[in-house]
Structures are given as C-alpha cells and as structure tokens.
C-alpha atoms as one frame of an Amber mdcrd trajectory, in Angstrom:
protein
   0.000   0.000   0.000   1.213   3.526  -0.816   0.190   6.530   1.301  -0.199
   9.643  -0.847  -2.182  12.877  -0.826  -5.027  13.264  -3.295  -3.307  16.271
  -4.816  -0.191  14.233  -5.611  -2.303  11.454  -7.163  -4.101  13.775  -9.608
  -2.933  15.193 -12.918  -5.750  17.763 -13.073  -8.434  19.390 -10.926 -11.132
  21.460 -12.590 -12.615  23.629  -9.844 -15.869  25.460 -10.546 -16.882  25.664
  -6.915 -18.371  29.175  -7.067 -19.130  29.905 -10.694 -21.282  28.760 -13.564
 -21.583  29.963 -17.184 -24.519  32.175 -18.133 -27.499  30.434 -19.714 -28.351
  30.924 -23.362 -31.789  32.133 -24.358 -33.959  29.724 -26.384 -33.511  26.016
 -26.956 -29.866  25.044 -27.544 -30.225  21.390 -26.595 -29.475  20.233 -30.165
 -26.487  22.507 -30.770 -25.037  23.668 -27.471 -22.974  22.089 -24.710 -24.742
  20.935 -21.585 -23.739  22.527 -18.281 -23.563  20.101 -15.357 -23.706  21.453
 -11.809 -23.821  19.934  -8.326 -27.599  19.620  -8.601 -27.153  17.104 -11.429
 -25.047  14.637  -9.413 -27.336  12.234  -7.576 -27.154   8.533  -6.682 -23.705
   8.246  -8.320 -25.061   9.400 -11.678 -25.373  12.572 -13.727 -29.121  13.044
 -14.024 -31.056  14.915 -16.706 -32.586  17.584 -14.453 -32.109  21.325 -14.930
 -31.229  21.561 -18.629 -28.732  24.389 -19.208 -26.686  24.895 -22.379 -23.952
  27.183 -23.668 -22.654  27.774 -27.191 -19.391  26.534 -28.694 -17.457  29.774
 -28.194 -18.244  29.991 -24.492 -17.617  26.262 -24.039 -14.085  26.600 -25.438
 -13.330  29.540 -23.129 -14.932  27.863 -20.122 -13.534  24.356 -20.556  -9.946
  24.886 -21.616  -9.384  21.419 -20.155 -12.341  19.343 -21.430 -13.664  16.402
 -19.457 -12.289  12.984 -20.386 -13.466   9.431 -19.968 -12.224   8.262 -16.558
 -12.683  11.600 -14.777 -14.532  11.741 -11.452 -17.072  14.455 -10.629 -17.345
  15.462  -6.963 -19.740  18.032  -5.502 -18.074  20.571  -3.219 -21.228  21.771
  -1.412 -25.029  21.856  -1.468 -24.775  18.894  -1.356 -21.248  17.894  -0.400
 -19.846  14.522  -1.419 -22.055  13.403  -4.301 -19.840  11.614  -6.810 -20.112
  10.325 -10.369 -17.748   8.517 -12.754 -17.503   9.561 -16.401 -17.412   6.302
 -18.353 -17.606   7.782 -21.859 -16.446  10.821 -23.758 -18.675  13.858 -23.093
 -18.652  17.521 -24.091 -20.180  18.904 -20.900 -19.234  22.189 -19.273 -18.788
  22.218 -15.503 -21.070  24.485 -13.485 -20.969  25.621  -9.900 -20.080  23.668
  -6.749 -18.354  20.916  -8.675 -14.845  19.453  -8.997 -13.595  17.263 -11.822
 -10.726  15.012 -10.725  -8.345  13.365 -13.197  -6.020  10.650 -11.902  -2.392
  10.191 -12.828  -2.757   7.064 -14.999   0.389   5.377 -13.683  -0.637   5.844
 -10.059  -4.410   5.919  -9.543  -7.285   4.289 -11.433 -10.140   6.713 -12.011
 -12.922   4.267 -11.254 -11.130   3.188  -8.079 -11.033   6.864  -7.042 -14.778
   7.053  -7.673 -15.386   4.181  -5.253 -13.040   5.708  -2.665 -15.265   8.791
  -2.560 -18.398   6.689  -2.740 -17.711   4.675   0.393 -14.039   4.539   1.361
 -12.025   6.310   4.048 -11.428   9.384   1.814 -15.183  10.050   1.917 -15.054
  10.272   5.722 -12.043  12.587   5.553 -13.858  14.741   2.975 -16.605  15.491
   5.481 -14.187  15.954   8.389 -12.331  18.646   6.410 -15.513  20.447   5.352
 -16.389  23.838   6.808 -19.524  25.942   7.029 -22.552  26.251   9.289 -25.650
  26.639   7.119 -24.042  24.837   4.146 -21.177  22.382   4.526 -18.511  22.608
   1.814 -14.844  21.997   1.055 -12.223  24.159  -0.638  -9.691  22.783  -3.103
  -6.848  23.510  -0.675  -8.416  21.128   1.840  -9.557  18.588  -0.744  -6.087
  17.917  -2.107  -4.761  17.107   1.380  -7.017  14.068   1.742  -4.844  10.986
   2.137  -5.169   7.892  -0.045  -3.762   4.524   0.970  -3.368   2.936  -2.447
  -2.779  -0.698  -3.374  -0.938  -1.460  -6.614  -2.536  -0.206  -9.818  -3.468
  -3.729 -11.009  -5.226  -4.398  -7.689  -7.028  -1.049  -7.867  -8.357  -1.985
 -11.292  -9.403  -5.443 -10.104 -11.279  -4.024  -7.103 -12.966  -1.394  -9.255
 -13.944  -4.044 -11.800 -15.665  -6.184  -9.152 -17.683  -3.246  -7.839 -18.390
  -1.950 -11.342 -19.734  -5.344 -12.401 -22.340  -5.103  -9.646 -23.177  -1.510
 -10.587 -23.453  -2.474 -14.262 -25.884  -5.281 -13.423 -27.947  -2.911 -11.270
 -28.046  -0.394 -14.127 -28.979  -3.152 -16.581 -31.857  -4.255 -14.369 -33.106
  -0.700 -14.061 -33.011  -0.230 -17.813 -34.975  -3.456 -18.229 -37.531  -2.238
 -15.691 -37.865   0.997 -17.635 -38.456  -0.884 -20.900 -41.039  -3.163 -19.301
 -42.844  -0.169 -17.845 -42.899   1.501 -21.262 -44.433  -1.641 -22.768 -47.085
  -1.824 -20.034 -47.978   1.857 -20.411 -48.093   1.560 -24.207 -50.452  -1.412
 -24.005 -52.743   0.530 -21.693 -52.681   3.513 -24.044 -53.692   1.285 -26.946
 -56.541  -0.121 -24.896 -57.845   3.103 -23.361 -57.844   5.139 -26.572 -60.046
   2.728 -28.498 -63.324   4.260 -29.578 -66.685   3.252 -28.177 -65.866   3.203
 -24.458 -67.895   5.282 -22.034 -66.146   7.609 -19.575 -66.882   8.219 -15.903
 -65.262   9.737 -12.801 -62.597   7.545 -11.233 -64.741   7.426  -8.088 -66.979
   4.953  -9.918 -64.018   2.599 -10.440 -61.944   3.005  -7.285 -61.887   4.177
  -3.672 -59.374   6.608  -2.191 -58.061   6.587   1.372 -55.866   9.371   2.697
 -52.854   8.454   4.809 -52.248   9.119   8.495 -51.164  12.432  10.012 -48.115
  12.021  12.257 -45.748  13.925  14.546 -41.992  13.618  14.992 -42.524  11.829
  18.339 -44.225   9.022  16.378 -41.087   8.288  14.371 -39.448   5.788  16.698
 -37.915   2.381  16.011 -40.696  -0.018  15.117 -41.713  -2.887  12.870 -44.355
  -0.560  11.423 -43.177   1.903   8.767 -44.645   4.908   6.997 -44.556   5.092
   3.220 -43.745   8.754   2.505 -43.053  11.157  -0.351 -39.424   9.997  -0.184
 -40.692   6.637  -1.433 -41.420   8.231  -4.824 -38.706   8.449  -7.449 -38.869
  11.706  -9.400 -38.745   9.772 -12.658 -41.284   7.204 -11.538 -41.131   4.043
  -9.474 -40.879   3.173  -5.803 -37.873   3.852  -3.528 -37.668   1.526  -0.503
 -35.290   3.847   1.370 -38.122   6.359   1.830 -39.705   4.422   4.693 -39.881
   5.917   8.216 -40.320   3.814  11.394 -43.637   4.644  13.046 -45.242   3.956
  16.443 -48.342   6.153  16.140 -51.953   5.235  15.572 -53.522   4.389  12.237
 -56.731   2.942  10.827 -56.848  -0.486   9.194 -57.800   1.194   5.911 -54.495
   3.164   6.001 -52.419  -0.026   5.917 -50.859  -0.653   2.504 -50.875  -4.270
   1.430 -48.023  -5.444  -0.876 -48.745  -4.429  -4.447 -51.295  -1.727  -3.610
 -51.249   1.649  -5.356 -50.558   5.012  -3.733 -50.657   8.501  -5.255 -48.626
  11.487  -4.007 -50.836  14.353  -2.797 -48.091  16.928  -2.178 -44.758  17.855
  -3.727 -41.623  19.658  -2.596 -39.996  19.712  -6.059 -40.139  22.905  -8.115
 -41.036  21.033 -11.277 -44.036  19.175  -9.806 -42.227  15.893 -10.486 -43.908
  13.891  -7.719 -47.428  15.243  -7.137 -50.058  13.045  -8.786 -47.551  10.273
  -9.429 -48.679   6.721  -8.637 -46.454   3.855  -7.487 -46.942   0.226  -6.515
 -45.718  -0.527  -2.998 -43.951  -3.911  -2.822 -43.514  -6.108   0.231 -40.573
  -5.092   2.427 -38.738  -7.621   4.607 -37.400  -4.875   6.891 -40.838  -4.094
   8.309 -44.059  -5.913   9.190 -46.683  -3.225   8.509 -46.685  -0.439   5.908
 -48.858   2.602   6.564 -49.547   5.498   4.174 -48.466   8.942   5.385 -50.694
  12.007   5.160 -49.079  13.031   1.861 -50.390   9.925   0.103 -53.687   8.440
  -0.957 -54.236   4.693  -1.296 -56.285   3.982  -4.429 -58.063   0.607  -4.509
 -60.174  -0.907  -7.307 -63.866  -1.447  -6.649 -65.521  -4.817  -7.190 -65.490
  -5.711 -10.879 -62.444  -3.573 -11.720 -59.140  -5.320 -12.400 -56.153  -4.085
 -10.412 -53.938  -4.064 -13.523 -56.430  -1.844 -15.310 -56.526   0.653 -12.428
 -52.711   0.624 -12.396 -52.789   1.581 -16.081 -55.136   4.500 -15.387 -53.065
   5.898 -12.535 -49.760   5.701 -14.432 -51.081   7.199 -17.671 -49.815  10.566
 -18.905 -53.387  11.821 -19.014 -53.903  11.165 -15.298 -50.581  12.856 -14.438
 -51.462  15.944 -16.461 -54.893  16.070 -14.841 -53.308  16.012 -11.383 -50.700
  18.632 -12.235 -53.468  20.932 -13.429 -55.233  20.502 -10.082 -52.355  21.557
  -7.812 -51.871  24.783  -5.889 -49.211  26.291  -3.665 -45.816  27.969  -3.991
 -43.189  26.327  -1.767 -45.244  23.145  -1.324 -47.637  21.924  -4.013 -50.924
  20.375  -2.893 -53.267  18.244  -4.985 -56.920  19.281  -4.786 -58.906  16.984
  -2.497 -61.245  15.896  -5.305 -58.585  15.624  -8.035 -58.238  11.832  -7.956
 -61.921  10.824  -7.700 -62.940  13.513 -10.227 -60.584  12.284 -12.955 -62.652
  11.120 -15.939 -61.450   7.647 -16.936 -62.463   5.273 -19.733 -64.858   2.569
 -18.554 -63.646  -0.608 -20.239 -65.884  -3.729 -20.151 -64.771  -6.370 -17.676
 -63.972  -9.008 -20.321 -61.605  -6.594 -22.081 -60.041  -5.617 -18.741 -59.463
  -9.323 -18.093 -57.588  -9.794 -21.375 -55.470  -6.728 -20.663 -54.724  -7.942
 -17.111 -53.666 -11.340 -18.430 -51.327  -9.629 -20.894 -49.562  -7.286 -18.450
 -49.495  -9.487 -15.339 -46.252 -11.262 -16.434 -44.710  -7.857 -17.180 -45.489
  -6.663 -13.656 -44.166  -9.917 -12.173 -40.915  -9.625 -14.137 -40.539  -5.991
 -13.068 -40.932  -7.001  -9.432 -38.325  -9.750  -9.804 -35.807  -7.354 -11.353
 -36.362  -4.763  -8.634 -35.932  -7.377  -5.884 -32.650  -8.387  -7.510 -31.545
  -4.741  -7.535 -32.095  -4.533  -3.772 -29.955  -7.644  -3.235 -27.203  -6.380
  -5.554 -27.232  -2.981  -3.848 -26.809  -4.643  -0.459 -24.000  -6.895  -1.744
 -22.099  -3.973  -3.272 -22.473  -1.892  -0.104 -21.174  -4.853   1.912 -18.168
  -5.469  -0.342 -17.199  -1.839  -0.977 -15.665  -0.903   2.419 -14.048  -4.329
   2.839 -12.339  -4.214  -0.558 -11.235  -0.583  -0.236  -9.854  -1.043   3.282
  -7.872  -4.160   2.379  -9.840  -6.430   4.728 -10.865  -8.367   1.618  -8.789
  -8.944  -1.505  -9.480  -9.807  -5.125  -7.404 -12.918  -5.948  -4.147 -11.865
  -7.608  -4.802 -14.242 -10.497  -7.639 -11.927 -11.593  -5.597  -8.713 -11.605
  -4.112  -8.990 -15.057  -7.521  -9.571 -16.666  -9.114  -6.437 -15.239
C-alpha cells in the first residue's frame, strides 16, 4: 500500500466551486454544450434535471481542459460529497459547486477513485475537512490534502472491476424495468384510446383513502413503517429507502398491502415531479406493517375492476397531467382533495379488462423480480465496498491482469 495525498495522485483538478456559465436564451439542446452542476449529481449518476446549455465559443473559453473518460465528478457543497464517474467521452461544461478530478494514470485508477469517494475512508475525511454552518462545503486547498492509501494499480483496477460489475448489473436491471414499464404503459394507451368506451369519474371505479397524520414523536424504532413522499422516485417508481419507522396510531384502511397503489398528494420539487404520481408498494422484509403517510392516498379498485387496469389509469400521462393541473401552492404543491376521484377515466368492459390484465401481469411480475434483484445487488455492493477498499478483503491476484 502507498500513502499519498489526493493532490499528488491527480494530474488535473477542474474547480468550478463558485461559478457557472450564463445560460443561453432559447432552446440550444441540439447545438449547445450541456452545463452540469452539483444539482445534477445524484445517486452516483449525472441526471437529466435542470437543462442548461452554452454555445461553442463559451464552451471553449470555459472548458480549456475538457472532461475525459475516466474523470470523477465530486460536488463541493449543497450537497457535499455526491460523486459520479464519467465512463464515456462527453462535451459537458462544468457548473458551480463541482470538482472534476483526473487521476495520474500510472498511479491511480479513475474508477477506483470514484469508489473511494463513494464509500471509502477518503469520503469520511472529505466530510471531516468540510467547513460551514448553514451549508457544509470543502475548498480545493483542503480537498487535495485528503490521504489515499493505495494498493498497486493492477489491484485497484481489479477491485474497481468487481464493484463496477455489480453496478453495471444494477443499471442493466433498471433499464430493463424501464423498458417493461414503457411496454405496459403503451399497451394501456392502446386499450384506453379505443373508440366506443364510455367515460366516468374515477370514483366509480376506485376508492381513495388518505394516509395518516403524524408527529416527529411518532417516528421511533418499530416494525411498522410509513410510506412517505421519499418513497417516490422523481422519474417514476418506488424507492424503498423512503420508509420511516412509526409507532403512532392508524386505521386499518391506512395499511398498505403489498402491491397496492398510492398517489402522491403533495410535492416539494419545483417542477411538480412527484405530485399526482402513482407507485406500486412492494412487500418489504425490513418491516411488518406499511402505513400510508398524510401526503399519500391509497387507491383501490372497486368490485369488478381489475387491479392491472386501475394501475394503467393511474400511471397514464393523461392522469398525471390532470393532477398537475389541479395543484396549488408555492413552496409546497398540494393536490386538490377531489382531483383523484374527479378524474374522468375510460370505462372498459370487464372481459376486455381481463384480457389486458392477463397480458400485463407477467410484465409486472418480471418488473418485481428485477427490482428485488436490484435490492440484493445494492446490499451486496455496499457490503463489499468498504471491505475491498480497506484491504480487509482482496481480489485474488490471479484476476488482476484480466481487469
């Protein structure tokens, strides 16, 4: 192992901690260069939120050292410590509160550096060196003093390859889930837009039950958990890490059974990305009872309505647009109390619903299986990561040369 400062292990630091290029007017998404800021680094990825572009002339002035494949992006504040690995050539410009770190190729593997800041000792030192009261951040002068205890370059690459293989499989599963969801939604669109169907308020097809109101004193360790707004992914889907332990009271009707549908009634995002969004809540082995929080409504099919058909209604673009048009508020968006039951939905005969349900049921089952596998892979990676980076566990030397 070699002890070295981060600064000595890097060939380049691009530091845009307090500056960002001015936005262009109009739509430059087809011709300009995308600006990536700290707000775009989330869950170890560069997301597509907050589109911001600059022209070629400004890009060349701004990025005199362009990003390269193998660079690591690290947020310097608001939030501190989000990290992403650039695994392909990109022409992005760096915005505010963001470092780009380029390793010396004969000393430090870029992907290994990514994992060090994702869950190794350097991540802990990053936060210990941070300053600030309202917002915690780190300056370049402090960042470069972080110490790295590096194994040989072949071992770094082997460790990174093991962890990357897990991440690649997780990403593959998520892409497959996205494709399956697109197929399910497309099939529902084909069904619901056929001519000849009557339309009626959703209240004739389903019931709605608002979740429980709670206080902070109710959030104590328990085998009962609240499903909250944090359980909603901004792009769609359910996030199991949004659960909160709960010891307060609730009604039996506020219990969410595995596979039931909930709709978000409020939203803290500026782009109304969550309000009116519906998700299926899967079973969770970490808790015994799932209860809907006040910000959610449980939507259940009435007798004679197939669950899969109701799922199609609630995840349709038309339903989302209806809900977004029925929100109010500035800092916090609220869905109108009658927005869900008042939505006018197609009333499809039961025999046609049955055929649709039979068609999409395997798709839903496969989606569930892939998402369960993601949870297991996530847990395995998080278990291996600190052990491999600390040297408590080693990749067999025979595998080094092939990585």
